[in-house]
JSON list of C-alpha atoms in Angstrom, two decimals:
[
{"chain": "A", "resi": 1, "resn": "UNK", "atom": "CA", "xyz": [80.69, -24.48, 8.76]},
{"chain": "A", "resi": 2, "resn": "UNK", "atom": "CA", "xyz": [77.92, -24.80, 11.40]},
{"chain": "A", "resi": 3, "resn": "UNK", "atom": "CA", "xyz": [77.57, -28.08, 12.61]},
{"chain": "A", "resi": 4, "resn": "UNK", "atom": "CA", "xyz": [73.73, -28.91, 11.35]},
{"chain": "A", "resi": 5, "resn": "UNK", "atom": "CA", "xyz": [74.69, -27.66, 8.01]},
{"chain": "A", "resi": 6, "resn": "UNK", "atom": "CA", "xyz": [77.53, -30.00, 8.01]},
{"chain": "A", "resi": 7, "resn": "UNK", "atom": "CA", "xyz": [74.98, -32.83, 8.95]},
{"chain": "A", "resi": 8, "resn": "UNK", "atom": "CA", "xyz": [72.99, -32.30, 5.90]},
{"chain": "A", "resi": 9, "resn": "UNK", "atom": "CA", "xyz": [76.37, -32.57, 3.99]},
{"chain": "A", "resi": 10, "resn": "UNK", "atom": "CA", "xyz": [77.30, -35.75, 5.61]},
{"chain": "A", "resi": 11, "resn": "UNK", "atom": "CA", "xyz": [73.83, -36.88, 4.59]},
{"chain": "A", "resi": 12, "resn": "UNK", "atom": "CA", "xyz": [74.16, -36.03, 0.78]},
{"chain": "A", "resi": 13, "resn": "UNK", "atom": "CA", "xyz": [77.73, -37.15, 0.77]},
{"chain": "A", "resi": 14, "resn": "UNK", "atom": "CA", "xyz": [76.93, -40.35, 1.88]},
{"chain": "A", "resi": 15, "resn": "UNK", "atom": "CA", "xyz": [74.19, -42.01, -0.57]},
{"chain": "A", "resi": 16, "resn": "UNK", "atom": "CA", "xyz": [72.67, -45.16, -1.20]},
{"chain": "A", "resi": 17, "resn": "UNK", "atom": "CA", "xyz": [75.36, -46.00, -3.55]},
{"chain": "A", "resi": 18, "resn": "UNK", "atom": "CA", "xyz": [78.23, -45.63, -1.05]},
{"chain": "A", "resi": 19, "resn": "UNK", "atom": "CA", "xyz": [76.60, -47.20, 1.35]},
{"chain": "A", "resi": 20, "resn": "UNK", "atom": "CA", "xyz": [75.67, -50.74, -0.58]},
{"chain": "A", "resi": 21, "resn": "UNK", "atom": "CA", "xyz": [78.93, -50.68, -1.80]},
{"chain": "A", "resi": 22, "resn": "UNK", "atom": "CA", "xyz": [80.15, -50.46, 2.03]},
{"chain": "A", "resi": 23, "resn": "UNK", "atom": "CA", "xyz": [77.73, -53.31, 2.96]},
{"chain": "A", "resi": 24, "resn": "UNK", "atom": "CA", "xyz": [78.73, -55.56, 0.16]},
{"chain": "A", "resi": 25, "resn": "UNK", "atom": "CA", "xyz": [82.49, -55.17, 1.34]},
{"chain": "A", "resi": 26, "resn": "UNK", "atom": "CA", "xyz": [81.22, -55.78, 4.71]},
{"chain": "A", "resi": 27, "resn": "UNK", "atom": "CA", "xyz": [79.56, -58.84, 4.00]},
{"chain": "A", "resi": 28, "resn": "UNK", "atom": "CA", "xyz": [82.33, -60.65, 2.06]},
{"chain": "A", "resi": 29, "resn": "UNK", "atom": "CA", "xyz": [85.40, -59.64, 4.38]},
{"chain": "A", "resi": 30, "resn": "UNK", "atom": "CA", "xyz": [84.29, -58.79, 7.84]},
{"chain": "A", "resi": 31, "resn": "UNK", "atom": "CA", "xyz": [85.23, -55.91, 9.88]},
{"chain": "A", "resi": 32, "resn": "UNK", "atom": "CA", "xyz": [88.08, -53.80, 8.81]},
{"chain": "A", "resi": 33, "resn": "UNK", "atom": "CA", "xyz": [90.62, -51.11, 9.46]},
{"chain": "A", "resi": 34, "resn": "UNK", "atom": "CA", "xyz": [89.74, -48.59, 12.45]},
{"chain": "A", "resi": 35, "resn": "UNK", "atom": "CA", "xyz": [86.43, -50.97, 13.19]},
{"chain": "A", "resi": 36, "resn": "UNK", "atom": "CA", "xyz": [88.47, -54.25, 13.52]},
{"chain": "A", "resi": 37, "resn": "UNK", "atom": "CA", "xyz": [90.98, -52.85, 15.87]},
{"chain": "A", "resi": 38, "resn": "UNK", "atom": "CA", "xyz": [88.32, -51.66, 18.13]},
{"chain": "A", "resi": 39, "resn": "UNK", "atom": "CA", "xyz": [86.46, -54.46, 18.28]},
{"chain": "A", "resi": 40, "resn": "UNK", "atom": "CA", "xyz": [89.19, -56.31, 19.00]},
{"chain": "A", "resi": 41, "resn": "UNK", "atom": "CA", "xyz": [89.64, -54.55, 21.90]},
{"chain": "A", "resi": 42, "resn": "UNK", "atom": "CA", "xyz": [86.04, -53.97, 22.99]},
{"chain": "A", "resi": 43, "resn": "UNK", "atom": "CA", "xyz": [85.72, -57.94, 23.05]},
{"chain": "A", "resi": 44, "resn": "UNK", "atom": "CA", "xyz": [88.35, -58.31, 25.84]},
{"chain": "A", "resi": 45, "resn": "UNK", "atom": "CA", "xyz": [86.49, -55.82, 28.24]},
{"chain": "A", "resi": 46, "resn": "UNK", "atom": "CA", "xyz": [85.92, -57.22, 31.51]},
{"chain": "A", "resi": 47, "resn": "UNK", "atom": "CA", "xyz": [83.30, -56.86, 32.78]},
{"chain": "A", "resi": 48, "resn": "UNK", "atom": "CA", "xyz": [81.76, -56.91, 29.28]},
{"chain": "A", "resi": 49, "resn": "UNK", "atom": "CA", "xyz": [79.24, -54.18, 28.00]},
{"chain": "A", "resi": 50, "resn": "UNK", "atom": "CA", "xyz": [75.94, -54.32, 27.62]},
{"chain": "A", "resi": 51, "resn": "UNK", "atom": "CA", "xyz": [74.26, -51.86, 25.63]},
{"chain": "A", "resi": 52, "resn": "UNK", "atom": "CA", "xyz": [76.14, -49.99, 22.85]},
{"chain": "A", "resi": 53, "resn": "UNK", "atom": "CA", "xyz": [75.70, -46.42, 21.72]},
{"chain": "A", "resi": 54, "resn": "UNK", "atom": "CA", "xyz": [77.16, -46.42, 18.32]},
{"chain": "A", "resi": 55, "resn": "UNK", "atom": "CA", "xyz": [77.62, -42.60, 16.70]},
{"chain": "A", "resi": 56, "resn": "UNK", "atom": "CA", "xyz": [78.09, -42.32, 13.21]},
{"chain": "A", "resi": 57, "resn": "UNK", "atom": "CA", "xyz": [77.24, -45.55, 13.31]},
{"chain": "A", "resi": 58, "resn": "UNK", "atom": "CA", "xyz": [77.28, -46.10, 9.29]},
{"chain": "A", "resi": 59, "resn": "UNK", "atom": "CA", "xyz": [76.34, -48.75, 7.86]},
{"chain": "A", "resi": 60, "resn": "UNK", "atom": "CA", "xyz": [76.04, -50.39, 11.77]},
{"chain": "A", "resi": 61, "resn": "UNK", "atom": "CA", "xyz": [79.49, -52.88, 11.57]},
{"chain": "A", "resi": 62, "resn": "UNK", "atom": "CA", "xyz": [80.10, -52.40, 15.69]},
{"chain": "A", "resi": 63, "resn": "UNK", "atom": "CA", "xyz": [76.84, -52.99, 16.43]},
{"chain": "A", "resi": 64, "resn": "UNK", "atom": "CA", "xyz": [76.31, -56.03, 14.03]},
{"chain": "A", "resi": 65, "resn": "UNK", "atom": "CA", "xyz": [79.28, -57.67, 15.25]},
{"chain": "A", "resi": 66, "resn": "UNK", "atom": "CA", "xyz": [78.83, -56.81, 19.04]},
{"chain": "A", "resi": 67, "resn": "UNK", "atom": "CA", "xyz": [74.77, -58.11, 19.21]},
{"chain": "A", "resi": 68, "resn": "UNK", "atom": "CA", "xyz": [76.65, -61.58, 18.52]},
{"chain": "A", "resi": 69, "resn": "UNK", "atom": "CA", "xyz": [77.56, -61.14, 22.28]},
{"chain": "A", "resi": 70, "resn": "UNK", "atom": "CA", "xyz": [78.62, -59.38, 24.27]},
{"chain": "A", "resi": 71, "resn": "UNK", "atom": "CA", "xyz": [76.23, -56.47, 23.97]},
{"chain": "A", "resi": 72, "resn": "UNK", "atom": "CA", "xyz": [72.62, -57.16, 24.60]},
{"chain": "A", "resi": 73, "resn": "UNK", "atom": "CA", "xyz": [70.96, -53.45, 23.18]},
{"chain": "A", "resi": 74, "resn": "UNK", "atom": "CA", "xyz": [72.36, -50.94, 20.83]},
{"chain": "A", "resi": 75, "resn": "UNK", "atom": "CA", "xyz": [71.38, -47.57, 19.73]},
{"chain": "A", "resi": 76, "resn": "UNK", "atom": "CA", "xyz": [72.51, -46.26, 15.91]},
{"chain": "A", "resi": 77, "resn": "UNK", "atom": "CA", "xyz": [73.17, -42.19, 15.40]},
{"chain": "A", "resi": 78, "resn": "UNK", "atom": "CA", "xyz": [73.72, -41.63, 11.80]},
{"chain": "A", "resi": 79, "resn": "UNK", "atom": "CA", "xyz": [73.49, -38.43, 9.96]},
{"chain": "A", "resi": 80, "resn": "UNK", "atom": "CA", "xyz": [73.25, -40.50, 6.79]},
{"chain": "A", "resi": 81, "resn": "UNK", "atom": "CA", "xyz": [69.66, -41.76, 6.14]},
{"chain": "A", "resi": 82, "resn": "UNK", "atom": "CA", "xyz": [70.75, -44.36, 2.91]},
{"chain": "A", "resi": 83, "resn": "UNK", "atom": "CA", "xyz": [73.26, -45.50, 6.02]},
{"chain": "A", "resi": 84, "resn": "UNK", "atom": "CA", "xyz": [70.33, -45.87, 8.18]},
{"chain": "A", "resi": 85, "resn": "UNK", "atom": "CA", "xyz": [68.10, -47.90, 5.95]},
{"chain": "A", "resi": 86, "resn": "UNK", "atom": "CA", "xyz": [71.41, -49.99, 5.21]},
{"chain": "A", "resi": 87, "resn": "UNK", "atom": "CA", "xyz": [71.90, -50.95, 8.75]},
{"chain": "A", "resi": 88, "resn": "UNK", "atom": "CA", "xyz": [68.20, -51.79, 9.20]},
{"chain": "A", "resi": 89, "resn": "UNK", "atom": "CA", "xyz": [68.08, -53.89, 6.37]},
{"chain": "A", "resi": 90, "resn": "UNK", "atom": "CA", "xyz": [71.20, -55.69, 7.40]},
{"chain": "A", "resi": 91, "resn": "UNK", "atom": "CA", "xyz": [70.22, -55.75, 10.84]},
{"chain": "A", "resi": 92, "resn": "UNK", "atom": "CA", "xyz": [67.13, -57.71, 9.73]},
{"chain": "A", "resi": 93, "resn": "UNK", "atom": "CA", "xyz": [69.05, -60.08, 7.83]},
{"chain": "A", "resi": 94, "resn": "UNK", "atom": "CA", "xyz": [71.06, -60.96, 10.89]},
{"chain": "A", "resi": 95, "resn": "UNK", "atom": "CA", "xyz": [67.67, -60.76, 13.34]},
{"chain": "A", "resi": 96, "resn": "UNK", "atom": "CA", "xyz": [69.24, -58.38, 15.54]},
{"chain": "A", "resi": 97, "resn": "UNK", "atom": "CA", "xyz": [66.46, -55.55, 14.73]},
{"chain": "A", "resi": 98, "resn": "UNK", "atom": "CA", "xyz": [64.77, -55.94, 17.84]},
{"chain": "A", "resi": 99, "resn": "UNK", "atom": "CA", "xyz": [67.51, -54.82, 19.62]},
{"chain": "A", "resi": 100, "resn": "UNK", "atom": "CA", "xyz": [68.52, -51.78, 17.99]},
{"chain": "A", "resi": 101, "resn": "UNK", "atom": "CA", "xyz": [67.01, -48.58, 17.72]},
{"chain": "A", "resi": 102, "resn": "UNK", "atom": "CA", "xyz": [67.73, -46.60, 15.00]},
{"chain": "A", "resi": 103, "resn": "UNK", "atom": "CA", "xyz": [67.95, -42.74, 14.90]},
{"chain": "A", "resi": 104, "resn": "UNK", "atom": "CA", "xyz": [68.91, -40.43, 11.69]},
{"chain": "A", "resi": 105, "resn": "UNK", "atom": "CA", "xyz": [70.22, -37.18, 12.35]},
{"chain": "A", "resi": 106, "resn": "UNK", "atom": "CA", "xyz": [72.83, -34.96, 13.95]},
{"chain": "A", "resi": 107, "resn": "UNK", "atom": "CA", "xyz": [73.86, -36.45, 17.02]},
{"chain": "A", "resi": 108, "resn": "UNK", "atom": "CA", "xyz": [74.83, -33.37, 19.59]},
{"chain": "A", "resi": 109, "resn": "UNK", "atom": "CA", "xyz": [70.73, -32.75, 17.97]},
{"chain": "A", "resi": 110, "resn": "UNK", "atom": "CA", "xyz": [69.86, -35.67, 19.14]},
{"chain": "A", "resi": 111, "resn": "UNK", "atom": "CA", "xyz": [71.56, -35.89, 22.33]},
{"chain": "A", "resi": 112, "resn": "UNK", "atom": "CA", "xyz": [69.26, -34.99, 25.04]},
{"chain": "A", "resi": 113, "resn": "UNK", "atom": "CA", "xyz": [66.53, -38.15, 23.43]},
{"chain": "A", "resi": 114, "resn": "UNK", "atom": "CA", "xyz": [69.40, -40.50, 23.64]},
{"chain": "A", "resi": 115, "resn": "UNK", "atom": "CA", "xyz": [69.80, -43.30, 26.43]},
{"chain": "A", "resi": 116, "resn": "UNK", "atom": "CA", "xyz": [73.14, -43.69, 28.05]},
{"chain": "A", "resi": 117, "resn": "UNK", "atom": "CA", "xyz": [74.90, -46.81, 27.21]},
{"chain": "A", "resi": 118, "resn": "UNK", "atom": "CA", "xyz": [78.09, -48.94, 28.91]},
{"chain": "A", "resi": 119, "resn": "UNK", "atom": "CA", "xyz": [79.75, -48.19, 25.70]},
{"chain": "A", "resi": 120, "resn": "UNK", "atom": "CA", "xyz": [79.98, -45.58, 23.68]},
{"chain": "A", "resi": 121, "resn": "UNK", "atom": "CA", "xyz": [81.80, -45.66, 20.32]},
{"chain": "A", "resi": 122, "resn": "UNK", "atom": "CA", "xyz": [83.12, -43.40, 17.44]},
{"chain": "A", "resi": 123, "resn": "UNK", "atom": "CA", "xyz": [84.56, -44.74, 14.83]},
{"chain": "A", "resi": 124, "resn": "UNK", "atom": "CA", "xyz": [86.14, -42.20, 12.20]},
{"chain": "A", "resi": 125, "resn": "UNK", "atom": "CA", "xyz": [83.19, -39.55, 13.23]},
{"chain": "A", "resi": 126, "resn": "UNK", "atom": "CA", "xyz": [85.41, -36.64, 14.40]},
{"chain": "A", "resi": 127, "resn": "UNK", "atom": "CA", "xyz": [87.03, -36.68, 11.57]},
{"chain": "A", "resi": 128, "resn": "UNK", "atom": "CA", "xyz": [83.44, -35.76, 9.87]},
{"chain": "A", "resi": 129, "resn": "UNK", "atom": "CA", "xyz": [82.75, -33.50, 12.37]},
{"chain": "A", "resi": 130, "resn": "UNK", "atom": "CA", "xyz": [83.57, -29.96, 12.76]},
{"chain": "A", "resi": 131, "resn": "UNK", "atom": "CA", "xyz": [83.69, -28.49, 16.05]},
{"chain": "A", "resi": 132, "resn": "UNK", "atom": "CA", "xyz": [85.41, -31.30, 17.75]},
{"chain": "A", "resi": 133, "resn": "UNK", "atom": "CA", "xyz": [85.04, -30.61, 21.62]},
{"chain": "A", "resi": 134, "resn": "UNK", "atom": "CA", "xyz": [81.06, -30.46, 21.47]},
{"chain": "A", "resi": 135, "resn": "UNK", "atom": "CA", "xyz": [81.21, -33.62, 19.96]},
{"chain": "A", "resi": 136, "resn": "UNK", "atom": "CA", "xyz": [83.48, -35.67, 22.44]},
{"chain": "A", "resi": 137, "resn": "UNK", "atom": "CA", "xyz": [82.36, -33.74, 25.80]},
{"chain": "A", "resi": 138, "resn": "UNK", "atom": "CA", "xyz": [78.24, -34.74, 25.09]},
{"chain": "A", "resi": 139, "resn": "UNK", "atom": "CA", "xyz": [79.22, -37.58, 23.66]},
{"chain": "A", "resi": 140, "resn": "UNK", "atom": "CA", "xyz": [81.63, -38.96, 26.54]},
{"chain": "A", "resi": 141, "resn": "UNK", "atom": "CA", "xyz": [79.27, -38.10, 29.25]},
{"chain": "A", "resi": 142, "resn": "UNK", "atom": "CA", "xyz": [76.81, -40.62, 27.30]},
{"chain": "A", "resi": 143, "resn": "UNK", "atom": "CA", "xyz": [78.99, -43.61, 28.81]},
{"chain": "A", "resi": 144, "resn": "UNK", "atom": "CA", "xyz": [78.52, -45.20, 31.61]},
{"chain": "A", "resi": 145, "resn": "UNK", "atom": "CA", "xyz": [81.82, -47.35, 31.90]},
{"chain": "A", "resi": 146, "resn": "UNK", "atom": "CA", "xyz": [83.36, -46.95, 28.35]},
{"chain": "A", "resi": 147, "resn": "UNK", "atom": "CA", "xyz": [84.21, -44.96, 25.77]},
{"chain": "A", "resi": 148, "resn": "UNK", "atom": "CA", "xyz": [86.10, -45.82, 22.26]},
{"chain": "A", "resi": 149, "resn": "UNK", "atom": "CA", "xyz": [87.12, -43.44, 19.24]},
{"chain": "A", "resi": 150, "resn": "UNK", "atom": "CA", "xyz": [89.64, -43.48, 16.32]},
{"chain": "A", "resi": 151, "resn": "UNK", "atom": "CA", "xyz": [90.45, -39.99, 14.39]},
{"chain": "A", "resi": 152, "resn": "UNK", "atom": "CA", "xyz": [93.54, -39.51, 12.15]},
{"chain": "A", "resi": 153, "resn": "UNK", "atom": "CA", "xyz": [97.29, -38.57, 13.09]},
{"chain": "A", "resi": 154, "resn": "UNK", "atom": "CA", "xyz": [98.00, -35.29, 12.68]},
{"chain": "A", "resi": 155, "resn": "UNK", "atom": "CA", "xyz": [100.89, -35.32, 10.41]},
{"chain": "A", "resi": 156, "resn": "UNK", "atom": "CA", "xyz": [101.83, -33.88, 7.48]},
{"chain": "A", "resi": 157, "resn": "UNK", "atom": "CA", "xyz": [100.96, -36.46, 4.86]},
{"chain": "A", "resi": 158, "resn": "UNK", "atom": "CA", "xyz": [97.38, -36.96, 6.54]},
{"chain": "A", "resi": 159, "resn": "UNK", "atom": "CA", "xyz": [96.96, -32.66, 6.28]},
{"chain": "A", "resi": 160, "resn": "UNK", "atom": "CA", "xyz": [98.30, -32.72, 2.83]},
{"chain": "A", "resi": 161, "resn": "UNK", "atom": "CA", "xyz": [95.31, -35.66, 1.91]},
{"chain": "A", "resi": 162, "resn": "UNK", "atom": "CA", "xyz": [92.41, -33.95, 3.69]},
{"chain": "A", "resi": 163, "resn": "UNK", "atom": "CA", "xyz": [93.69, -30.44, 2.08]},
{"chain": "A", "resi": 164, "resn": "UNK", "atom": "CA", "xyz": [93.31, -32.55, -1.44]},
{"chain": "A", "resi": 165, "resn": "UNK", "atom": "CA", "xyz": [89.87, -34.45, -0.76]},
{"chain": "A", "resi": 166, "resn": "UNK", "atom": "CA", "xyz": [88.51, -31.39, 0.35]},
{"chain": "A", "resi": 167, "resn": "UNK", "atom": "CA", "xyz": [89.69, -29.15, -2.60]},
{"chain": "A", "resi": 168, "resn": "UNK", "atom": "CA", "xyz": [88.01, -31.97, -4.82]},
{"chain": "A", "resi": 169, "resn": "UNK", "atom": "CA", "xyz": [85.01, -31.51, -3.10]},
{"chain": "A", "resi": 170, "resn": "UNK", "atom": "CA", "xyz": [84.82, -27.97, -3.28]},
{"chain": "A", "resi": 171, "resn": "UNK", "atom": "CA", "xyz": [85.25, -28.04, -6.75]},
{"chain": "A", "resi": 172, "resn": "UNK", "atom": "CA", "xyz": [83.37, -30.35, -7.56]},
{"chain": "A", "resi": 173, "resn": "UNK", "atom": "CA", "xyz": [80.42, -28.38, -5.64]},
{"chain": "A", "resi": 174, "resn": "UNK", "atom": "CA", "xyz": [79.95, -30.84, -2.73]},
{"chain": "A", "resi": 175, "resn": "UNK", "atom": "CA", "xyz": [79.45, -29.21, 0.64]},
{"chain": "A", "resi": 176, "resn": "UNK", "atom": "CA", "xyz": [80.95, -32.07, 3.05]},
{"chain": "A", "resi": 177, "resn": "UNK", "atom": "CA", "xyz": [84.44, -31.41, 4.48]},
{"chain": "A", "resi": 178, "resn": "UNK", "atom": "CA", "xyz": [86.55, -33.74, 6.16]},
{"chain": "A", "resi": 179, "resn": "UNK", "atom": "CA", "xyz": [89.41, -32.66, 9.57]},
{"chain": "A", "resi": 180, "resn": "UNK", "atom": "CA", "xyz": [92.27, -33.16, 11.33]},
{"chain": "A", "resi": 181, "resn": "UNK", "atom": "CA", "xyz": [91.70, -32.28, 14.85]},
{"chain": "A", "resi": 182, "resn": "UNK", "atom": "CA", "xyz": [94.58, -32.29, 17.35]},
{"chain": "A", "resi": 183, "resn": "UNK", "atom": "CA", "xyz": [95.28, -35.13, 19.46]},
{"chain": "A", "resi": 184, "resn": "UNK", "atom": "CA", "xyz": [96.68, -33.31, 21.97]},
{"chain": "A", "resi": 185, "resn": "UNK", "atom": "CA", "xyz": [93.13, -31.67, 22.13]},
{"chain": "A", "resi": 186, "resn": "UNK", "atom": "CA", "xyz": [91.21, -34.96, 22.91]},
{"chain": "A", "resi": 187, "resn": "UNK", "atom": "CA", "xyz": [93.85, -36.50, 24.90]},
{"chain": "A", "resi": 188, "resn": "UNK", "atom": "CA", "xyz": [92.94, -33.42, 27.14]},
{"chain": "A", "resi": 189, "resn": "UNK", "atom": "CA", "xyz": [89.26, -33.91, 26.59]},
{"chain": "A", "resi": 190, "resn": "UNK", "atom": "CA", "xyz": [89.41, -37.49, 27.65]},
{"chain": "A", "resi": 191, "resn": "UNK", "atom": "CA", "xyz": [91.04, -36.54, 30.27]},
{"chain": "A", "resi": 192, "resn": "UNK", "atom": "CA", "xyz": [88.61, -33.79, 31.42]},
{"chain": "A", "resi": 193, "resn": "UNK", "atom": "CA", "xyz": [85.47, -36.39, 31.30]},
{"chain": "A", "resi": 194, "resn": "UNK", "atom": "CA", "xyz": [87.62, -38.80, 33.49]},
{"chain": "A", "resi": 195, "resn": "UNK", "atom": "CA", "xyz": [88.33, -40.92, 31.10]},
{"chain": "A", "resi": 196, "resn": "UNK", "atom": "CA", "xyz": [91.45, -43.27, 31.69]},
{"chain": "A", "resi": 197, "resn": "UNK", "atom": "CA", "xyz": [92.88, -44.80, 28.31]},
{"chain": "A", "resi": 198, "resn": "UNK", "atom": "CA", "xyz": [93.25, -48.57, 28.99]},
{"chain": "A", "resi": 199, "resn": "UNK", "atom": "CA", "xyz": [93.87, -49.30, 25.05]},
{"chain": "A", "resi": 200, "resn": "UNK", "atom": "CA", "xyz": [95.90, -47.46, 22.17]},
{"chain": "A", "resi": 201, "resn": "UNK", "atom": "CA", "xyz": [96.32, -48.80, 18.77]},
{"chain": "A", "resi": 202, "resn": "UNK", "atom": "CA", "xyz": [97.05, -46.83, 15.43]},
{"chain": "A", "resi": 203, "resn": "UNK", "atom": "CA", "xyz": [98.29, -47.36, 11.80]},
{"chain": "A", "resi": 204, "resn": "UNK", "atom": "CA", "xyz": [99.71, -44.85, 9.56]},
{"chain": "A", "resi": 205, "resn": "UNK", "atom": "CA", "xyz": [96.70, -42.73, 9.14]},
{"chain": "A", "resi": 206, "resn": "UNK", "atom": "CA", "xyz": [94.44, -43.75, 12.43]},
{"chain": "A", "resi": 207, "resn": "UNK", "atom": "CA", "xyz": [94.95, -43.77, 16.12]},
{"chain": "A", "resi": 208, "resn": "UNK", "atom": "CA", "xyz": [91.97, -46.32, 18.11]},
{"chain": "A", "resi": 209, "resn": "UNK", "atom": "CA", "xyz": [91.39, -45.24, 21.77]},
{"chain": "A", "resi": 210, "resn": "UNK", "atom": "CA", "xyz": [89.33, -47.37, 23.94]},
{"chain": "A", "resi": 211, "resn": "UNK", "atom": "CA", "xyz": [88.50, -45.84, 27.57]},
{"chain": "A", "resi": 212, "resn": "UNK", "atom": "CA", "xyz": [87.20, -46.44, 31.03]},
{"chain": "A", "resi": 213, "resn": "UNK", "atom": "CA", "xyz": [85.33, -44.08, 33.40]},
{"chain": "A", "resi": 214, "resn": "UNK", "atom": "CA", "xyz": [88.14, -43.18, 36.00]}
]
């Protein structure tokens, strides 16, 4: 599947009523899963970043959290435009707006308009993603000092759930496709953009990275 096709998947896939449900879960417990263990980690950075590039940026819970402090200017990528208008409106709510700008769309689209940033995250996009070392080379060479991502184990029981979802989809006529890319394959791409792994968390299901520029 080509990768702009896949975008206007992600963007059907991902409506308004996913995405309020997502905010309302947000709002009553907080950061969670993949998100919590990398901000966890983000918030003992030293020195601290200070502007955020946040891809597949969803429904904005990095960017919400990290505008408390330490980060000072963020930038949201999101193929999903009801995840857009979620993050704006919450990002209004919290009086952050100012400091964010907002872009809908495919982000290796989008890349050469975006600004470089101390930190650049993805959290569960590669997974969304198809062609996996486009994706982590452009977005890697976005970050000045760091870089943080989570994607999925690849182990059996993971395969055999993605296999499932994505059967569902398919019939069920919905275009948007979920993957396991290697590890091994973005240990080596990390590697390439000189990218040192200073952090490593996982659960059953998710691995966390968090990076420095070598």
């Amino acid at each position: 599947m080509l990768a702009c096709c896949h975008s206007e998947a992600i963007d059907r896939h991902f409506g308004a009523a996913r995405a309020a449900e997502e905010l309302a879960r947000y709002r009553k417990r907080g950061p969670s899963g993949t998100a919590r263990l990398m901000l966890r980690a983000i918030r003992e950075l030293r020195p601290p970043a200070d502007s955020l590039l946040d891809i597949g940026a969803g429904i904005g819970v990095l960017h919400h959290e990290l505008l408390a402090g330490p980060v000072g200017l963020a930038t949201h990528v999101e193929a999903a435009r009801a995840y857009v208008e979620a993050a704006k409106g919450e990002s209004l709510r919290r009086g952050q707006a100012e400091r964010i700008q907002f872009r809908h769309g495919d982000f290796l689209a989008l890349s050469p308009t975006l600004p470089d940033a101390d930190l650049v995250t993805l959290d569960r996009v590669v997974c969304c993603y198809p062609e996996l070392d486009p994706m982590v080379r452009v977005s890697m060479a976005k970050a000045r000092r760091y870089y943080a991502i989570s994607f999925p184990h690849d182990r059996w029981y993971v395969r055999i759930h993605t296999a499932w979802q994505n059967l569902r989809r398919r019939r069920a006529g919905n275009p948007f496709r979920t993957f396991v890319h290697s590890p091994s394959r973005i240990h080596a791409l990390l590697a390439e953009g000189g990218m040192r792994v200073m952090v490593f968390r996982q659960t059953l299901v998710w691995q966390v990275f968090l990076c420095a520029r070598s």
